[in-house]
Amino acid sequence: MASSTYTVLVIAIIFFASLTAASTANFYQDFDITWGDGRAKILNNGNLLTLSLDKASGSGFHSKKEYLFGNLDMQLKLIPGNSAGTVTSYYLSSKGSAWDEIDFEFLGNLSGEPYILHTNVFSQGKGNREQQFYLWFDPTADFHTYSILWNPQRIVFSVDGTPIREFRNLESAGVPFPKSQAMRIYSSLWNADDWATQGGRVKTDWSQAPFTASYRNFKANACVWSSGSSSCGSNSPSSSASGGNAWLTEALDSKDQERMKWVQKNYMIYNYCTDTKRFPQGLPAECTVASFS
């Protein structure tokens, strides 16, 4: 009798654990569709979300929760074929005129041409920190993981676990850093053929519409901000970085640094920190710090 009771208890624990695990990546639970008049859809019992764009409208969603620091993953499969003129975005943003923002944007392409991955960081309403990359795979053929690590010391953009960009906290050099405004996750698919593909020279081919991008496997190891307080506690983030919150003090090790250098050497196509024509009065302060990447 004791053995059968134990068996039932184990089965119940496994069942409820599976429910908990599933709930961590369910679009019904984690996100609200915010615009698109039916063009955004949550499918497969909440495990898949698709955004679509046609000539009348694009579509978008945002997270139900706000975060103040996090390690966030999302898998995306981008628009196949001729996606020229379209932009698929996945980003964090706060509200207000002095907002903070951390951007992934995927600029559409002509068939056979590479997608451009556009990244940017805004702090206190100021951006102009663009870095752009080609990818070392076809992002339309399958899902790939795009990650943002945001802690008090740094922001790291990663693709399939490979770091491609780091923006460090250089407040000591007078560079504002996003650290005090909670941000939601946003994503949208829209027409930007005035600038997205080859500077706007290639327009959207509406005969290819609807254009569709897909999302799955969202994961958030993050400090949720609600009613003026953080789920990581009232202590400073660094003092809370034990156990499951080790990402709050995570840094790139030497292997990560080498992988990031490899990506930047072989796949970076634009870096604002080398664009002296754009900044005739001098490059931004963070660009002159030797440790900046």
Tab-separated table of C-alpha atoms in Angstrom:
chain	number	residue	atom	x	y	z
A	1	MET	CA	0.000	0.000	0.000
A	2	ALA	CA	2.810	2.366	0.882
A	3	SER	CA	4.526	1.527	-2.403
A	4	SER	CA	1.429	2.316	-4.484
A	5	THR	CA	0.893	5.561	-2.605
A	6	TYR	CA	4.500	6.531	-3.316
A	7	THR	CA	4.029	5.720	-7.003
A	8	VAL	CA	0.916	7.894	-7.217
A	9	LEU	CA	2.736	10.725	-5.468
A	10	VAL	CA	5.683	10.531	-7.893
A	11	ILE	CA	3.320	10.548	-10.888
A	12	ALA	CA	1.511	13.595	-9.487
A	13	ILE	CA	4.788	15.449	-8.938
A	14	ILE	CA	5.927	14.700	-12.489
A	15	PHE	CA	2.549	15.791	-13.871
A	16	PHE	CA	2.523	19.129	-12.064
A	17	ALA	CA	6.193	19.719	-12.851
A	18	SER	CA	5.418	19.237	-16.532
A	19	LEU	CA	2.611	21.772	-16.273
A	20	THR	CA	4.971	24.267	-14.672
A	21	ALA	CA	7.659	23.738	-17.319
A	22	ALA	CA	5.148	24.146	-20.129
A	23	SER	CA	3.792	27.356	-18.645
A	24	THR	CA	7.202	29.008	-18.862
A	25	ALA	CA	7.008	29.076	-22.677
A	26	ASN	CA	3.340	29.619	-23.421
A	27	PHE	CA	2.420	32.593	-25.567
A	28	TYR	CA	-1.110	32.798	-24.153
A	29	GLN	CA	0.367	33.215	-20.683
A	30	ASP	CA	3.330	35.439	-21.474
A	31	PHE	CA	2.252	37.767	-24.308
A	32	ASP	CA	-0.586	39.951	-25.604
A	33	ILE	CA	-1.195	40.498	-29.297
A	34	THR	CA	-1.355	44.282	-29.575
A	35	TRP	CA	-2.138	45.081	-33.206
A	36	GLY	CA	-2.709	43.617	-36.652
A	37	ASP	CA	-6.440	42.881	-36.778
A	38	GLY	CA	-6.046	39.111	-36.745
A	39	ARG	CA	-2.712	38.972	-38.570
A	40	ALA	CA	-0.943	37.802	-35.417
A	41	LYS	CA	-1.895	34.314	-34.260
A	42	ILE	CA	-1.102	32.085	-31.293
A	43	LEU	CA	-1.150	28.445	-32.364
A	44	ASN	CA	-0.328	24.909	-31.184
A	45	ASN	CA	-1.826	25.321	-27.709
A	46	GLY	CA	0.243	28.445	-27.098
A	47	ASN	CA	3.583	27.030	-28.232
A	48	LEU	CA	3.830	28.977	-31.503
A	49	LEU	CA	3.169	32.610	-32.435
A	50	THR	CA	3.127	33.980	-35.976
A	51	LEU	CA	3.141	37.565	-37.216
A	52	SER	CA	1.982	38.431	-40.736
A	53	LEU	CA	2.243	41.458	-42.990
A	54	ASP	CA	0.195	42.340	-46.060
A	55	LYS	CA	-0.323	45.593	-47.919
A	56	ALA	CA	-2.991	46.746	-45.460
A	57	SER	CA	-1.166	46.146	-42.177
A	58	GLY	CA	1.543	44.417	-40.212
A	59	SER	CA	1.147	42.988	-36.707
A	60	GLY	CA	2.779	42.837	-33.297
A	61	PHE	CA	2.763	41.656	-29.693
A	62	HIS	CA	4.324	42.499	-26.334
A	63	SER	CA	4.998	40.742	-23.059
A	64	LYS	CA	2.474	40.883	-20.257
A	65	LYS	CA	5.313	41.391	-17.779
A	66	GLU	CA	7.903	44.136	-17.405
A	67	TYR	CA	11.494	43.268	-16.583
A	68	LEU	CA	14.357	45.093	-14.912
A	69	PHE	CA	17.293	42.933	-16.034
A	70	GLY	CA	16.963	39.519	-17.565
A	71	ASN	CA	18.399	36.698	-19.622
A	72	LEU	CA	15.860	36.330	-22.425
A	73	ASP	CA	15.705	33.819	-25.276
A	74	MET	CA	13.355	33.649	-28.246
A	75	GLN	CA	13.480	31.355	-31.248
A	76	LEU	CA	12.544	32.990	-34.572
A	77	LYS	CA	12.129	31.717	-38.102
A	78	LEU	CA	12.187	34.639	-40.527
A	79	ILE	CA	10.239	35.358	-43.719
A	80	PRO	CA	11.429	33.069	-46.539
A	81	GLY	CA	12.001	34.071	-50.153
A	82	ASN	CA	11.802	37.698	-51.233
A	83	SER	CA	11.318	39.636	-47.983
A	84	ALA	CA	12.705	42.944	-49.302
A	85	GLY	CA	11.193	45.990	-47.591
A	86	THR	CA	10.058	44.136	-44.472
A	87	VAL	CA	11.411	44.447	-40.932
A	88	THR	CA	10.919	41.851	-38.208
A	89	SER	CA	11.780	43.278	-34.802
A	90	TYR	CA	12.328	41.719	-31.390
A	91	TYR	CA	13.321	44.146	-28.658
A	92	LEU	CA	13.042	45.432	-25.109
A	93	SER	CA	11.736	48.930	-24.468
A	94	SER	CA	10.570	51.158	-21.640
A	95	LYS	CA	8.096	54.032	-21.977
A	96	GLY	CA	8.409	57.798	-21.947
A	97	SER	CA	10.468	60.411	-23.774
A	98	ALA	CA	13.744	59.268	-22.151
A	99	TRP	CA	13.186	55.595	-22.838
A	100	ASP	CA	15.653	52.706	-22.814
A	101	GLU	CA	15.676	50.078	-25.566
A	102	ILE	CA	17.641	47.000	-26.659
A	103	ASP	CA	17.012	46.010	-30.291
A	104	PHE	CA	17.194	43.048	-32.597
A	105	GLU	CA	15.843	43.990	-36.047
A	106	PHE	CA	15.935	41.734	-39.091
A	107	LEU	CA	16.011	43.650	-42.370
A	108	GLY	CA	14.395	41.798	-45.262
A	109	ASN	CA	16.234	40.823	-48.427
A	110	LEU	CA	15.873	39.932	-52.071
A	111	SER	CA	15.823	36.180	-52.690
A	112	GLY	CA	19.367	34.864	-52.601
A	113	GLU	CA	20.721	37.865	-50.674
A	114	PRO	CA	21.559	37.654	-46.950
A	115	TYR	CA	19.336	39.005	-44.204
A	116	ILE	CA	20.825	41.860	-42.199
A	117	LEU	CA	20.678	41.612	-38.401
A	118	HIS	CA	20.531	45.167	-37.035
A	119	THR	CA	21.261	45.822	-33.335
A	120	ASN	CA	20.980	49.015	-31.306
A	121	VAL	CA	21.013	50.203	-27.691
A	122	PHE	CA	19.096	53.251	-26.457
A	123	SER	CA	19.646	54.805	-23.051
A	124	GLN	CA	17.656	57.799	-21.805
A	125	GLY	CA	16.136	58.279	-25.258
A	126	LYS	CA	19.458	58.309	-27.113
A	127	GLY	CA	20.403	55.580	-29.580
A	128	ASN	CA	22.669	55.886	-32.637
A	129	ARG	CA	24.591	52.790	-31.517
A	130	GLU	CA	23.942	50.548	-34.502
A	131	GLN	CA	25.914	47.455	-35.327
A	132	GLN	CA	24.859	45.251	-38.245
A	133	PHE	CA	25.717	41.678	-39.127
A	134	TYR	CA	25.152	39.007	-41.714
A	135	LEU	CA	24.301	35.603	-40.277
A	136	TRP	CA	26.314	32.433	-40.858
A	137	PHE	CA	23.168	30.407	-41.673
A	138	ASP	CA	19.845	30.816	-43.457
A	139	PRO	CA	17.512	32.288	-40.791
A	140	THR	CA	14.439	31.402	-42.886
A	141	ALA	CA	15.080	27.654	-43.121
A	142	ASP	CA	14.617	26.850	-39.434
A	143	PHE	CA	14.251	28.372	-35.987
A	144	HIS	CA	17.294	29.953	-34.336
A	145	THR	CA	17.703	31.356	-30.831
A	146	TYR	CA	18.221	35.110	-30.369
A	147	SER	CA	19.160	36.106	-26.825
A	148	ILE	CA	19.569	39.259	-24.791
A	149	LEU	CA	21.533	39.161	-21.550
A	150	TRP	CA	20.875	42.398	-19.671
A	151	ASN	CA	22.395	42.836	-16.241
A	152	PRO	CA	23.760	45.852	-14.352
A	153	GLN	CA	27.221	45.444	-15.877
A	154	ARG	CA	26.525	44.707	-19.557
A	155	ILE	CA	24.174	43.901	-22.409
A	156	VAL	CA	25.111	40.920	-24.570
A	157	PHE	CA	23.422	40.020	-27.862
A	158	SER	CA	23.777	36.334	-28.794
A	159	VAL	CA	22.691	34.091	-31.669
A	160	ASP	CA	22.395	30.361	-30.984
A	161	GLY	CA	24.530	30.876	-27.891
A	162	THR	CA	27.290	32.742	-29.735
A	163	PRO	CA	27.831	36.321	-28.504
A	164	ILE	CA	27.876	38.845	-31.341
A	165	ARG	CA	27.914	42.128	-29.428
A	166	GLU	CA	28.563	43.444	-25.924
A	167	PHE	CA	27.566	46.891	-24.638
A	168	ARG	CA	29.186	47.467	-21.264
A	169	ASN	CA	28.134	49.734	-18.447
A	170	LEU	CA	30.537	52.638	-18.867
A	171	GLU	CA	28.780	55.179	-16.673
A	172	SER	CA	32.180	55.941	-15.186
A	173	ALA	CA	33.099	57.345	-18.630
A	174	GLY	CA	29.887	59.385	-18.827
A	175	VAL	CA	27.944	56.890	-20.974
A	176	PRO	CA	24.317	56.385	-19.860
A	177	PHE	CA	23.376	52.723	-19.329
A	178	PRO	CA	19.878	51.180	-19.153
A	179	LYS	CA	19.523	50.142	-15.527
A	180	SER	CA	16.607	51.954	-13.864
A	181	GLN	CA	13.642	51.653	-16.239
A	182	ALA	CA	11.665	48.425	-16.518
A	183	MET	CA	11.155	47.199	-20.065
A	184	ARG	CA	8.657	44.998	-21.867
A	185	ILE	CA	9.490	42.664	-24.725
A	186	TYR	CA	8.007	43.815	-28.031
A	187	SER	CA	7.931	42.329	-31.482
A	188	SER	CA	6.432	43.507	-34.745
A	189	LEU	CA	6.472	42.851	-38.463
A	190	TRP	CA	5.954	45.866	-40.681
A	191	ASN	CA	6.684	47.452	-44.048
A	192	ALA	CA	9.749	49.701	-44.051
A	193	ASP	CA	10.629	49.760	-47.730
A	194	ASP	CA	11.600	53.418	-47.492
A	195	TRP	CA	14.860	52.310	-45.794
A	196	ALA	CA	15.033	48.594	-44.913
A	197	THR	CA	16.536	47.003	-48.030
A	198	GLN	CA	19.525	48.598	-49.739
A	199	GLY	CA	18.633	51.959	-48.197
A	200	GLY	CA	15.125	51.885	-49.627
A	201	ARG	CA	16.154	51.227	-53.228
A	202	VAL	CA	14.380	47.845	-53.212
A	203	LYS	CA	10.662	48.029	-52.489
A	204	THR	CA	8.281	45.446	-51.065
A	205	ASP	CA	6.854	43.034	-53.649
A	206	TRP	CA	3.261	42.726	-52.471
A	207	SER	CA	2.626	39.812	-54.826
A	208	GLN	CA	4.653	37.777	-52.287
A	209	ALA	CA	2.333	38.714	-49.398
A	210	PRO	CA	1.351	37.705	-46.819
A	211	PHE	CA	4.814	37.682	-45.252
A	212	THR	CA	5.038	35.587	-42.086
A	213	ALA	CA	7.583	35.265	-39.271
A	214	SER	CA	7.304	32.611	-36.546
A	215	TYR	CA	8.237	32.527	-32.855
A	216	ARG	CA	8.591	29.727	-30.308
A	217	ASN	CA	10.397	28.609	-27.126
A	218	PHE	CA	10.456	31.899	-25.249
A	219	LYS	CA	12.446	31.640	-22.033
A	220	ALA	CA	12.899	34.334	-19.403
A	221	ASN	CA	15.264	34.089	-16.457
A	222	ALA	CA	14.583	37.611	-15.311
A	223	CYS	CA	13.668	40.071	-12.594
A	224	VAL	CA	9.985	40.863	-13.042
A	225	TRP	CA	9.061	44.446	-12.183
A	226	SER	CA	5.621	44.964	-10.662
A	227	SER	CA	4.089	47.693	-8.480
A	228	GLY	CA	7.443	49.374	-7.990
A	229	SER	CA	9.383	46.317	-6.858
A	230	SER	CA	11.504	43.557	-8.352
A	231	SER	CA	10.956	39.816	-8.071
A	232	CYS	CA	14.706	39.559	-7.422
A	233	GLY	CA	14.172	41.237	-4.064
A	234	SER	CA	14.863	44.606	-2.520
A	235	ASN	CA	18.602	43.993	-2.338
A	236	SER	CA	20.887	45.189	-5.084
A	237	PRO	CA	20.948	42.882	-8.110
A	238	SER	CA	24.563	41.920	-7.487
A	239	SER	CA	23.761	40.715	-3.987
A	240	SER	CA	20.859	38.652	-5.351
A	241	ALA	CA	22.982	36.853	-7.938
A	242	SER	CA	23.049	33.493	-6.238
A	243	GLY	CA	21.471	30.251	-7.323
A	244	GLY	CA	19.228	30.733	-10.325
A	245	ASN	CA	20.114	34.414	-10.690
A	246	ALA	CA	23.795	33.927	-11.504
A	247	TRP	CA	23.175	35.695	-14.836
A	248	LEU	CA	22.888	38.970	-12.899
A	249	THR	CA	26.679	39.080	-12.631
A	250	GLU	CA	27.493	37.011	-15.725
A	251	ALA	CA	30.353	38.175	-17.923
A	252	LEU	CA	31.903	36.893	-21.129
A	253	ASP	CA	34.758	34.485	-20.490
A	254	SER	CA	37.789	34.221	-22.774
A	255	LYS	CA	36.103	31.636	-25.007
A	256	ASP	CA	33.046	33.870	-25.407
A	257	GLN	CA	35.285	36.814	-26.245
A	258	GLU	CA	37.042	34.817	-28.952
A	259	ARG	CA	33.733	33.680	-30.462
A	260	MET	CA	32.449	37.257	-30.481
A	261	LYS	CA	35.632	38.481	-32.169
A	262	TRP	CA	35.199	35.759	-34.815
A	263	VAL	CA	31.665	36.935	-35.588
A	264	GLN	CA	32.670	40.592	-35.687
A	265	LYS	CA	35.655	39.898	-37.933
A	266	ASN	CA	33.745	37.733	-40.414
A	267	TYR	CA	30.121	38.901	-40.307
A	268	MET	CA	29.913	42.482	-39.032
A	269	ILE	CA	29.032	44.847	-41.884
A	270	TYR	CA	28.497	48.101	-39.958
A	271	ASN	CA	29.852	49.460	-36.681
A	272	TYR	CA	28.964	52.968	-35.547
A	273	CYS	CA	32.232	53.081	-33.617
A	274	THR	CA	34.200	53.144	-36.872
A	275	ASP	CA	31.951	55.608	-38.744
A	276	THR	CA	33.993	58.790	-38.473
A	277	LYS	CA	31.987	60.483	-41.245
A	278	ARG	CA	28.841	60.131	-39.175
A	279	PHE	CA	30.496	61.607	-36.086
A	280	PRO	CA	32.728	64.435	-37.384
A	281	GLN	CA	32.971	65.938	-33.907
A	282	GLY	CA	34.414	62.682	-32.565
A	283	LEU	CA	33.208	59.146	-31.951
A	284	PRO	CA	30.855	58.471	-29.003
A	285	ALA	CA	32.633	58.164	-25.678
A	286	GLU	CA	32.162	54.391	-25.377
A	287	CYS	CA	33.952	53.883	-28.696
A	288	THR	CA	37.184	55.287	-27.323
A	289	VAL	CA	37.282	52.993	-24.292
A	290	ALA	CA	39.770	50.223	-25.053
A	291	SER	CA	37.625	47.501	-23.493
A	292	PHE	CA	34.514	48.362	-25.480
A	293	SER	CA	33.238	45.865	-28.058
